[in-house]
Coordinates of C-alpha atoms and ligand atoms in Angstrom, one line a residue:
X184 CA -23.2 28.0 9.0
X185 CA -26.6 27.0 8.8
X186 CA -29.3 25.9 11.3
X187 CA -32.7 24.8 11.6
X188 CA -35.0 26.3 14.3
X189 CA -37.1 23.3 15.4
X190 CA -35.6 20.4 16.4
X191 CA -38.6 17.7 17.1
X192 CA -38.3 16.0 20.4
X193 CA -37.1 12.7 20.4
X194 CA -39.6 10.0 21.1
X195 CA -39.2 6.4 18.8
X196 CA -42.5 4.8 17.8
X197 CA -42.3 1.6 18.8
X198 CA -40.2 2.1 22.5
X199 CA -40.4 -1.7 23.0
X200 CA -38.5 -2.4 19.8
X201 CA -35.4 -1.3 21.5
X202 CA -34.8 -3.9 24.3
X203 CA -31.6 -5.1 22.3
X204 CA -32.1 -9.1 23.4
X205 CA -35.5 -9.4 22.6
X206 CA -35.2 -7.7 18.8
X207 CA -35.9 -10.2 15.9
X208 CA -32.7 -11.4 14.0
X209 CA -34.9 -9.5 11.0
X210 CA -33.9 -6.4 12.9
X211 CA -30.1 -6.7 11.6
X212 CA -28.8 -6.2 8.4
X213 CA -27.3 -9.4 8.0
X214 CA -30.2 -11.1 10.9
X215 CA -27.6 -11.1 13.4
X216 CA -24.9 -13.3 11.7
X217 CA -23.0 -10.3 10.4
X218 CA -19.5 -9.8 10.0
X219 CA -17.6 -9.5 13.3
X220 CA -13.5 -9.2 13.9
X221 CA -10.6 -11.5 15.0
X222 CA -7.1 -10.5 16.5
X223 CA -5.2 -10.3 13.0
X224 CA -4.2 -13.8 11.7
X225 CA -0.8 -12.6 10.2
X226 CA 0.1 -10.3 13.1
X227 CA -2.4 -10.7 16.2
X228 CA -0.1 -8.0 17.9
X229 CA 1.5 -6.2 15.4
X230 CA -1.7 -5.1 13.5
X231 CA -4.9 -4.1 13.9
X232 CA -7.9 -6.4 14.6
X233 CA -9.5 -8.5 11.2
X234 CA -12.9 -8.4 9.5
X235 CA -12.4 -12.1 7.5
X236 CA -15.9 -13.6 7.0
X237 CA -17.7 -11.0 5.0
X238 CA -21.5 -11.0 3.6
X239 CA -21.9 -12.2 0.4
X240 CA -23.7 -9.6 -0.7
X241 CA -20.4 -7.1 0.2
X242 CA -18.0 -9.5 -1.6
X243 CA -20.3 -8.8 -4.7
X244 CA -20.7 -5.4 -5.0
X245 CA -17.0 -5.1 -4.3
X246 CA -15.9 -6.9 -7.4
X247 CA -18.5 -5.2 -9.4
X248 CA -17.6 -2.0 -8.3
X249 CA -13.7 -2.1 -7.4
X250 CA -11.8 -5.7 -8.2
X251 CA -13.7 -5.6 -12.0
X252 CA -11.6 -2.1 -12.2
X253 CA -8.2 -4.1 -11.4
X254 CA -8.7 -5.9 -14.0
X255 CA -8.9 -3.2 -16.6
X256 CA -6.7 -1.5 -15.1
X257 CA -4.1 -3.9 -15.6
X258 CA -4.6 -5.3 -19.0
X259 CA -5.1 -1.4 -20.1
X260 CA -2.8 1.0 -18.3
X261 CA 0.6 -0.8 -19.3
X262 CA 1.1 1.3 -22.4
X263 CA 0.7 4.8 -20.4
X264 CA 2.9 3.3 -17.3
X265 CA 5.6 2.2 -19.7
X266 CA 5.6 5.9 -21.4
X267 CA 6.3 7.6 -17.9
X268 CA 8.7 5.3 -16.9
X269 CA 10.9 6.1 -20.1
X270 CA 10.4 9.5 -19.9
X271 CA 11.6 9.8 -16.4
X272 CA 14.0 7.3 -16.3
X273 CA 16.7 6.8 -13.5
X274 CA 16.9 8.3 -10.2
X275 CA 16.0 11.9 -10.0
X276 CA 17.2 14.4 -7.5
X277 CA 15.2 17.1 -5.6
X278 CA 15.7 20.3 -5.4
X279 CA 16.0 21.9 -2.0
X280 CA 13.0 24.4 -2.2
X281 CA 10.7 21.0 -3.8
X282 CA 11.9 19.0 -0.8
X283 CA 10.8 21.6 2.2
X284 CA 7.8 22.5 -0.1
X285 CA 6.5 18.6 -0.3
X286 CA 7.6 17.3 3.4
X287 CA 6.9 20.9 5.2
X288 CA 3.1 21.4 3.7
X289 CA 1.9 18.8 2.1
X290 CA 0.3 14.9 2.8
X291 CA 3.7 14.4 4.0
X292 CA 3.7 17.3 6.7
X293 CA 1.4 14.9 8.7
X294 CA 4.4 13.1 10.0
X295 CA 6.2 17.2 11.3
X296 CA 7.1 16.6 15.2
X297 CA 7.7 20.1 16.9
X298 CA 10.9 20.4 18.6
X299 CA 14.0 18.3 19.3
X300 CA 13.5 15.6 22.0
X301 CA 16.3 14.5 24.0
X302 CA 16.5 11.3 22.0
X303 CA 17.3 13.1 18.9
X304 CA 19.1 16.1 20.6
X305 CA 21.6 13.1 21.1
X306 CA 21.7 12.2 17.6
X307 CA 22.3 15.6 16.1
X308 CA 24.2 17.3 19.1
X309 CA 27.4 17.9 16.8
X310 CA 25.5 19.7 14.4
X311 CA 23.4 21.7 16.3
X312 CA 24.5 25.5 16.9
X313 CA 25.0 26.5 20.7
X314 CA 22.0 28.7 20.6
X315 CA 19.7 25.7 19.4
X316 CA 17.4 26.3 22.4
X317 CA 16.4 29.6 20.8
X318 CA 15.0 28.5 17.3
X319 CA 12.4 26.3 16.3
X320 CA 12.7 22.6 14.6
X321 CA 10.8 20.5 13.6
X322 CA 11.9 17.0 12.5
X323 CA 10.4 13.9 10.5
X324 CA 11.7 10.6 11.4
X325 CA 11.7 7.7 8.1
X326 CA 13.7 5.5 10.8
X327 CA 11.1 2.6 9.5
X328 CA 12.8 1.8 6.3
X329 CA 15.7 0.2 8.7
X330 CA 13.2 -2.3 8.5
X331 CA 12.5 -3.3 4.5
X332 CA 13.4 -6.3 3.2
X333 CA 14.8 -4.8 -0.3
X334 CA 15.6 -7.2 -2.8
X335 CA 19.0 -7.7 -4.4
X336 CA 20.3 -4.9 -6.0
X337 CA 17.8 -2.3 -4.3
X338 CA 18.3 -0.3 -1.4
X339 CA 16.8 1.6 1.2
X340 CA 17.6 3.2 4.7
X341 CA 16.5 4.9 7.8
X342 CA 16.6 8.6 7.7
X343 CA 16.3 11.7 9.8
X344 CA 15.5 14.9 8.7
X345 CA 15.7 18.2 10.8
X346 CA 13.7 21.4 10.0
X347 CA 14.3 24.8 11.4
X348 CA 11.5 27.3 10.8
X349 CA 12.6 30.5 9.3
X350 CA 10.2 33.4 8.5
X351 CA 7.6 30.6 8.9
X352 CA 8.9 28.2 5.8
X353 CA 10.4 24.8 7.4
X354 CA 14.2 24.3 5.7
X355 CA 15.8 21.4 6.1
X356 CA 19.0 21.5 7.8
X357 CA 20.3 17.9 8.3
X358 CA 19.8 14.7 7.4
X359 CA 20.8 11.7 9.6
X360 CA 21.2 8.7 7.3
X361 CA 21.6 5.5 9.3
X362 CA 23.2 3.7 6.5
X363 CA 26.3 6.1 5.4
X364 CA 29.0 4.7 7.2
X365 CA 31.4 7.8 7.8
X366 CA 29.1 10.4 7.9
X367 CA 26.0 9.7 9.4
X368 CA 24.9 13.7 9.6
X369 CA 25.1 15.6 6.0
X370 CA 24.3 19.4 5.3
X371 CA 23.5 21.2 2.2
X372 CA 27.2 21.5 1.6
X373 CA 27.2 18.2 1.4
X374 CA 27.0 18.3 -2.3
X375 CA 25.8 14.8 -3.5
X376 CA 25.7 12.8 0.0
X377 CA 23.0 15.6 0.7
X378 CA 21.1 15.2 -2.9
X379 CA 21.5 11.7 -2.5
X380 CA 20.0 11.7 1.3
X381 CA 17.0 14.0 0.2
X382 CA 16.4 11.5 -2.2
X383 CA 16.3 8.4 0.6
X384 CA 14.2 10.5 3.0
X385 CA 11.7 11.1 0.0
X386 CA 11.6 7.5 -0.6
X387 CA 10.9 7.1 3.4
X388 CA 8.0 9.4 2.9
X389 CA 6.4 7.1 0.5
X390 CA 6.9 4.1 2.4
X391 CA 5.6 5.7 6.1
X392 CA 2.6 7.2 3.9
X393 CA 1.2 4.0 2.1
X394 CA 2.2 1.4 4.5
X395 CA 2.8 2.9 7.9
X396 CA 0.3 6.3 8.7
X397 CA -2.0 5.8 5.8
X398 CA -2.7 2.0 7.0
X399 CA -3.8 3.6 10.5
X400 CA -6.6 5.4 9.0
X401 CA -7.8 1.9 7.0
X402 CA -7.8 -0.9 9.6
X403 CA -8.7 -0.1 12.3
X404 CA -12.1 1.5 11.3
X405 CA -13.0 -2.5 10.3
X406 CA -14.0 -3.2 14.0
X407 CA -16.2 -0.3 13.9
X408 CA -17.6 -0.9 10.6
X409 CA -18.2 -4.4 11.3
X410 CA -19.8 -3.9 14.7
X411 CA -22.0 -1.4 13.9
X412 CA -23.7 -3.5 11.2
X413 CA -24.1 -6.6 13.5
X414 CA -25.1 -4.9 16.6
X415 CA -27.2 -1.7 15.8
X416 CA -30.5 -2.4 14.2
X417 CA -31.2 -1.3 10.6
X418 CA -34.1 1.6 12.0
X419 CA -31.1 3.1 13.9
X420 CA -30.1 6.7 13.4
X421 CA -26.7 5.7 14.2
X422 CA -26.2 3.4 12.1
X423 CA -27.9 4.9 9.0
X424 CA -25.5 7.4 9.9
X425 CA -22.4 5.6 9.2
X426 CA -23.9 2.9 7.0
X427 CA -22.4 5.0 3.5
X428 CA -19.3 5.4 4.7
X429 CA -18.7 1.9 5.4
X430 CA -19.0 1.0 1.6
X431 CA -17.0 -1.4 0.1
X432 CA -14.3 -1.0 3.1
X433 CA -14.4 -4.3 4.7
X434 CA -13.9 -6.5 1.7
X435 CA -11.3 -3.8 0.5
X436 CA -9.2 -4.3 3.7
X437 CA -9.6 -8.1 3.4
X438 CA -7.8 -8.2 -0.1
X439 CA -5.5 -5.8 0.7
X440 CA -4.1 -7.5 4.0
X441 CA -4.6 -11.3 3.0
X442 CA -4.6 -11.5 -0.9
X443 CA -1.4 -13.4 -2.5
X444 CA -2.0 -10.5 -4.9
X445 CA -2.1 -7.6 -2.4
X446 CA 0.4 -4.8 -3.7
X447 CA 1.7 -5.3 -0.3
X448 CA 2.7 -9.1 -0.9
X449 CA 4.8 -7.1 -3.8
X450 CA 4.8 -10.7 -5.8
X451 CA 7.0 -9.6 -8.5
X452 CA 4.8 -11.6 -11.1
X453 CA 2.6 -9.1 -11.3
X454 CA 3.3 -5.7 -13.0
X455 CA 1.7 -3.5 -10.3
X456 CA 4.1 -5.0 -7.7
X457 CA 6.5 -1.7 -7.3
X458 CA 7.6 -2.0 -3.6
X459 CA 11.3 -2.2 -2.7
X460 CA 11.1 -6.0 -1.2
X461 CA 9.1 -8.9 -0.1
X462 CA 6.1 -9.0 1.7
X463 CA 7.2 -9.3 5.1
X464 CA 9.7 -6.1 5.0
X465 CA 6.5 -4.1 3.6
X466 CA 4.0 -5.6 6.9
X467 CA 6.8 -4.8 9.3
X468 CA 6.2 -1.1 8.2
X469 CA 2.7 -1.6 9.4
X470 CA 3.6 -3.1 12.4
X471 CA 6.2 0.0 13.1
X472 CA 3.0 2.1 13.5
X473 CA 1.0 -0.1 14.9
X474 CA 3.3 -1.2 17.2
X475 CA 6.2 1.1 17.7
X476 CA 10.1 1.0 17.2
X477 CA 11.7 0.3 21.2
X478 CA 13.9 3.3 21.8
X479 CA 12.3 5.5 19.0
X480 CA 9.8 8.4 20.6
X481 CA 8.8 9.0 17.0
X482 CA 7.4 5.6 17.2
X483 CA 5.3 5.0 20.3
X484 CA 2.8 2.5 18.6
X485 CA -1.0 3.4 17.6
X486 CA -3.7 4.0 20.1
X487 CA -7.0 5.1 18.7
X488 CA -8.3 8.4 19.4
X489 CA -11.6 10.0 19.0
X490 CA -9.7 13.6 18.9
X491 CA -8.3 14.8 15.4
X492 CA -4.1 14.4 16.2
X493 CA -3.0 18.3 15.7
X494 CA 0.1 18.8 13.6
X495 CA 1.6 22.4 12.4
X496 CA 1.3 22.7 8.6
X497 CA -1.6 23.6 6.2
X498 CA -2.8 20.5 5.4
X499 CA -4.0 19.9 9.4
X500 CA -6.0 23.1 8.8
X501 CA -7.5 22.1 5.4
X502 CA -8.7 18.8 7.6
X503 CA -9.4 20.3 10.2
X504 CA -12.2 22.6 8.5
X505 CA -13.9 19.5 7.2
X506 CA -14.0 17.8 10.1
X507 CA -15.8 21.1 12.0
X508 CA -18.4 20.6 9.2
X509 CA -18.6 17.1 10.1
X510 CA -19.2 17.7 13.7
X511 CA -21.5 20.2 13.3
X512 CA -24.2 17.8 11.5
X513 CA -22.9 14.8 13.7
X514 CA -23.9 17.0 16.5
X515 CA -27.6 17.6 15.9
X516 CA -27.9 14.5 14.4
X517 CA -27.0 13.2 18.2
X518 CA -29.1 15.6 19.3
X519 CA -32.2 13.5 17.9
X520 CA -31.6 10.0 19.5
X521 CA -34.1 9.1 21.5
X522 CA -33.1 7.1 25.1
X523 CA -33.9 3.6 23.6
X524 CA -31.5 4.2 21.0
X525 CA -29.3 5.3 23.5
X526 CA -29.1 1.9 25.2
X527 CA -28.2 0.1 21.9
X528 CA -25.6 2.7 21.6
X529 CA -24.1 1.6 24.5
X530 CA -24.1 -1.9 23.7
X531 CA -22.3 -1.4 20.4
X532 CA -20.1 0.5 22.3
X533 CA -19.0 -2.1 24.7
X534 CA -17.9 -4.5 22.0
X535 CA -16.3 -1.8 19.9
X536 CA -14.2 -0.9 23.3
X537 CA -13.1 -4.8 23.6
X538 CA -11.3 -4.9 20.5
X539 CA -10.2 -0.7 20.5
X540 CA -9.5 -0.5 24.2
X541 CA -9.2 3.6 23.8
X542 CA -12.4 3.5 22.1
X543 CA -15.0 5.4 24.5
X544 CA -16.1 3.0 26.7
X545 CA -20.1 1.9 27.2
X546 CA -20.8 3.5 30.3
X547 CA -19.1 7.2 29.0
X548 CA -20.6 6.9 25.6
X549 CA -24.2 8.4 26.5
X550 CA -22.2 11.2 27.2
X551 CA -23.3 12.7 24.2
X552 CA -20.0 15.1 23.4
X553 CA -17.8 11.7 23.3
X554 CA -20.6 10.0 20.6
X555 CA -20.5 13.3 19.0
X556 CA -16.6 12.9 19.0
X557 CA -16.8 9.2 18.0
X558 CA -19.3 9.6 15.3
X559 CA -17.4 12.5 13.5
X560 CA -14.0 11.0 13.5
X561 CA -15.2 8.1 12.1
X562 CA -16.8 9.8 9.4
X563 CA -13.8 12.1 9.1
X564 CA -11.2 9.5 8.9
X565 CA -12.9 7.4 5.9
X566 CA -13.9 10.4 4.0
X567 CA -11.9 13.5 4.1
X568 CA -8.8 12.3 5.5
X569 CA -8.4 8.9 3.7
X570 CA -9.1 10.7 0.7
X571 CA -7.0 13.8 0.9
X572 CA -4.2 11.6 1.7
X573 CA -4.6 9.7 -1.8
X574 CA -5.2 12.4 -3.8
X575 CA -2.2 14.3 -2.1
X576 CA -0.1 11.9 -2.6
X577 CA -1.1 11.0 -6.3
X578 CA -0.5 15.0 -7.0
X579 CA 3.5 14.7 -6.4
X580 CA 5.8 13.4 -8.9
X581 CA 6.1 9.9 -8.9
X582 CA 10.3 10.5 -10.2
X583 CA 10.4 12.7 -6.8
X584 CA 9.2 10.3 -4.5
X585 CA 10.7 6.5 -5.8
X586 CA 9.5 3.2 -4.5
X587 CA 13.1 1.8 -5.0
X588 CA 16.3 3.4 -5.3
X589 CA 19.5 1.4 -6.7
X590 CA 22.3 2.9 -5.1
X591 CA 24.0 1.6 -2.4
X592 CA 24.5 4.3 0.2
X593 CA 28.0 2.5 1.0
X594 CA 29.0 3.2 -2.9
X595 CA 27.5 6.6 -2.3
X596 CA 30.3 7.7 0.5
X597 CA 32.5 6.9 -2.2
X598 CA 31.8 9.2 -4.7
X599 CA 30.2 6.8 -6.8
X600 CA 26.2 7.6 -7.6
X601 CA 25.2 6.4 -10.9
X602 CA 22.2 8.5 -10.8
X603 CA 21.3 7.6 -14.4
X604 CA 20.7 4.0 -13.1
X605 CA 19.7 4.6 -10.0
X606 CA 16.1 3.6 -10.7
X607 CA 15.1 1.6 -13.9
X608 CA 12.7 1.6 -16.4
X609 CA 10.9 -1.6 -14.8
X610 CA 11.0 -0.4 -11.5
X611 CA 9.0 3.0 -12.6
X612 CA 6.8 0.8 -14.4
X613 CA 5.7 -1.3 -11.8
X614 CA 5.2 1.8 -9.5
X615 CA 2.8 3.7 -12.2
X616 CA 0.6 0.6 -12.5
X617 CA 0.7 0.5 -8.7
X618 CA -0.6 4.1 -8.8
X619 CA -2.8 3.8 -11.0
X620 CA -4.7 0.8 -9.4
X621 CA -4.4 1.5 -6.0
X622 CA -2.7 5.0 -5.1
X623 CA -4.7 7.0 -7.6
X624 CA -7.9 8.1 -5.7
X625 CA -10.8 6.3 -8.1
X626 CA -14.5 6.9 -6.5
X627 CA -17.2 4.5 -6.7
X628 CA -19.4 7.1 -4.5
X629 CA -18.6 10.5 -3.0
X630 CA -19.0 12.5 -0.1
X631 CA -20.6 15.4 -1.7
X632 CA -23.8 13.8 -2.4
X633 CA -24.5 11.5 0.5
X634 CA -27.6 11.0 1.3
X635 CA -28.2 9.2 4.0
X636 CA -31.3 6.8 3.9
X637 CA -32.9 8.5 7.5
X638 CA -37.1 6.9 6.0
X639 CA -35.8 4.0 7.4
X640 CA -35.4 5.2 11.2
X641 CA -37.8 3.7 13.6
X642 CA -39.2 7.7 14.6
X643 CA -41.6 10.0 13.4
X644 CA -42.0 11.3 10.5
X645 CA -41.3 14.8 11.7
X646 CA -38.0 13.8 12.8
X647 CA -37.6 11.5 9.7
X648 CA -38.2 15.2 8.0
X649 CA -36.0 16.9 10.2
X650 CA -32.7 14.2 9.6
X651 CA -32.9 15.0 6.0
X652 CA -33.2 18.6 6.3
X653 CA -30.0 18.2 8.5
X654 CA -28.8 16.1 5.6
X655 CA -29.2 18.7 3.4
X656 CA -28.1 21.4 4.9
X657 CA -24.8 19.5 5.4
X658 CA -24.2 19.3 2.2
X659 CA -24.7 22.7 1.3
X660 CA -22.3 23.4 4.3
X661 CA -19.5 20.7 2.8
X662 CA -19.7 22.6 -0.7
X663 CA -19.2 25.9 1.7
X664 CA -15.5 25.1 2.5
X665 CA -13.8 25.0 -0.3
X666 CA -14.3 29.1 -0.2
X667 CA -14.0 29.7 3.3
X668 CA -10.4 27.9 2.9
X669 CA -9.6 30.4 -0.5
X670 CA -10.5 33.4 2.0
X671 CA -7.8 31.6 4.6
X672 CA -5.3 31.1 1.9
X673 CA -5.3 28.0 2.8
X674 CA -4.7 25.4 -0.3
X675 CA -7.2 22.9 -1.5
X676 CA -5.5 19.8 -0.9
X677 CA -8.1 18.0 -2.6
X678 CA -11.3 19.5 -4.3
X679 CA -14.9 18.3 -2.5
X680 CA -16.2 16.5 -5.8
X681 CA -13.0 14.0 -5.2
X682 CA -13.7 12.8 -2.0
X683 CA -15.0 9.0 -1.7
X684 CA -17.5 8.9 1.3
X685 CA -15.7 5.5 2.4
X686 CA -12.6 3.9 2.2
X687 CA -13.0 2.3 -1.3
X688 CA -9.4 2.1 -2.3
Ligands
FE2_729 FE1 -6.3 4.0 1.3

């Protein structure tokens, strides 16, 4: 890792400019009416706080940039969507290895939970072998889809799946399926309630990706985003700091949560809508993480964190080198803020904390390790990990990981899967359009090549100098990783040059 030697001392050239009250409204990127958030009007409690009245000029460049690509997207995809779906028509089963392979390592791995708590010790206690104490599980728990809306003729359940860890590869062992009637638990031996039960857990996955986990790393950043335009001043380092990775977000969020055409209102008139049900069955999945499920310790409801949440699989490590990257230029950026900066920081702080209670609070922030922590897994979360998660998920085969599944688990106990029509031709039409215009990562600007506009800080010009020699030495350190993680063995869950800088999708 790189460093520079001289780090100029910290001294802004106009002190007086940073008594927050007294600053002209010319000080503020949108003169002090910016945009600010609001408890969430579809689900004050059950989701995250809302950005709804948005600049202009953000509305514009978001339909230039993203909502214009909806539109060809739509009127010009159907042909290749409508190909795939034939191809890989009805319900496909996964093999063993491909199901330990995509849950164990992958985007999916996020959701691993080491050990058996007592909760689930009481579901599987049948099953488990008498020296269960002495191995090593791991279990992911899709319980959320017990709370879809599926239209008629679709179906969907909760499911359970346990892991033991053998010569380091994760196997699944059982599946709990909440919805088979006589036998809850199935095996491998289980011939097709097993294949079919793989196949409802890999349809969980996709639901507690899109609309559960991923939705944690979207909304609540808009507080954050929206706070730091309307309280820091433009010549701030901090907020030249964020300022690129909060493009296009806001209005993005907006559309997606309150748009009659949001994927996630599913309205089956148009041909993107692939989700199993209504809209209320898909915002209840929100709401699972956001909230919690009672009696679920899988569930225990979202509180933001400025640490990165650790998990055991490859995928936490590939983040996890990012973020050091991250931290490292966050870090002596920090280490440049003058004192009067400090004290704006802390004001932006205090309003960030009244909407994200577990945000650092004002009068911890000037500890600079928790703005260095703040700062990072801000930039973190909207770059590296929103991305990776996109990309990852648009790498697995759509036919391994269906949006709807028509077989009813009841039938299924009977011996009667009609695999062949166990997913139609529409349904996987509707999905690759959905994938295409919103699943698909498709950058308007990257993180590679961000450079961060630091001429217009309020310091000197040696530190103005010194900021974009950090800048650049940061992105010579991002374009580092990719071979340090090759030497690790670690896999390249998504290649630098495809990472957006912001949530743009
Ligand atoms: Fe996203």
């Amino acid at each position: 890792m790189q460093t520079l030697n001289q780090q100029p001392t910290s001294t802004t050239q106009q002190t007086a400019y940073y008594e927050s009250d007294n600053l002209p409204k010319e000080a503020f990127l949108y003169q002090r009416q910016g945009p600010w958030p609001q408890p969430s009007p579809r689900n004050p409690k059950g989701e995250a706080p809302a950005v709804l009245r948005l600049p202009r000029k953000e509305k514009e460049a978001w339909k230039k940039k993203i909502g214009r690509r909806y539109f060809k997207n739509m009127w010009t995809y159907w042909p290749k969507a409508l190909s795939y779906a034939y191809k890989h028509r009805g319900l496909h089963k996964i093999k063993d290895e491909e199901f330990n392979h995509y849950l164990g390592s992958g985007v999916f791995s996020k959701f691993l939970i080491k050990g058996l708590s007592d909760q689930k010790k009481e579901i599987f206690k049948e099953f488990l072998p008498d020296d269960f104490d002495s191995k090593e599980y791991y279990v992911i728990d899709f319980s959320l889809m017990s709370y879809t809306k599926p239209f008629e003729g679709i179906y969907a359940t909760g499911t359970i799946v346990v892991f033991e860890k053998v010569n380091g590869e994760l196997i699944a062992k059982l599946i709990y399926v909440d919805q088979y009637k006589d036998k809850k638990i199935v095996r491998p031996i289980d011939g097709e309630l097993w294949e079919l039960a793989k196949v409802y857990a890999m349809q969980g996955a996709a639901y507690k990706l899109i609309l559960s986990e991923h939705a944690l790393l979207h909304f609540p950043f808009d507080c954050i985003n929206a706070i730091s335009k309307s309280t820091l001043p433009i010549n701030t380092i901090v907020l030249q700091l964020l300022l690129p990775h909060f493009e296009h977000t806001l209005v993005l969020n907006k559309v997606v949560l309150n748009s009659t055409a949001s994927p996630v209102e599913n309205d089956q008139k148009f041909p993107y809508s692939g989700f199993l049900g209504d809209g209320d069955g898909q915002r209840s999945l929100v709401a699972c993480a956001y909230s919690g499920i009672e009696g679920n310790d899988s569930y225990n409801g979202y509180h933001y964190s400025k640490e990165i949440e650790k998990f055991d699989s490859p995928y936490y490590s590939f983040l996890l080198e990012y973020y050091n990257v991250i931290k490292k230029f966050v870090t002596e950026v920090v280490n440049v803020i003058s004192e009067e900066e400090l004290n704006l920081i802390k004001d932006w702080a205090k309003h960030i904390n009244q909407w994200l209670p577990t945000f650092t609070p004002s009068d911890e922030i000037l500890l600079k390790d928790n703005l260095i922590e703040e700062l990072t897994m801000i930039i973190w979360d909207v770059s590296v990990a929103h991305s990776a998660d996109h990309y990852s998920f648009a790498q697995v085969p759509s036919y391994l990981v269906p949006l709807r599944v028509r077989v009813n688990p009841e039938d299924a106990e009977k011996g009667n899967i009609d695999w062949e029509n166990g997913m139609n031709i529409k349904d996987m039409f509707r999905y690759r359009m959905e994938r295409e215009m919103f699943f698909k990562p498709t950058n308007v600007s990257n993180l590679f090549n961000t450079e961060y506009n630091f001429d217009l800080v309020n310091y000197s010009d040696g530190t103005k100098k010194y900021l974009k020699d950090l800048n650049a030495i940061f992105l010579r350190e991002l374009e580092e990783v990719e071979e340090r993680l090759k030497q690790k063995n670690i896999p390249i869950f998504i290649p630098l040059k495809e990472m957006a800088r912001s949530i743009q999708y």
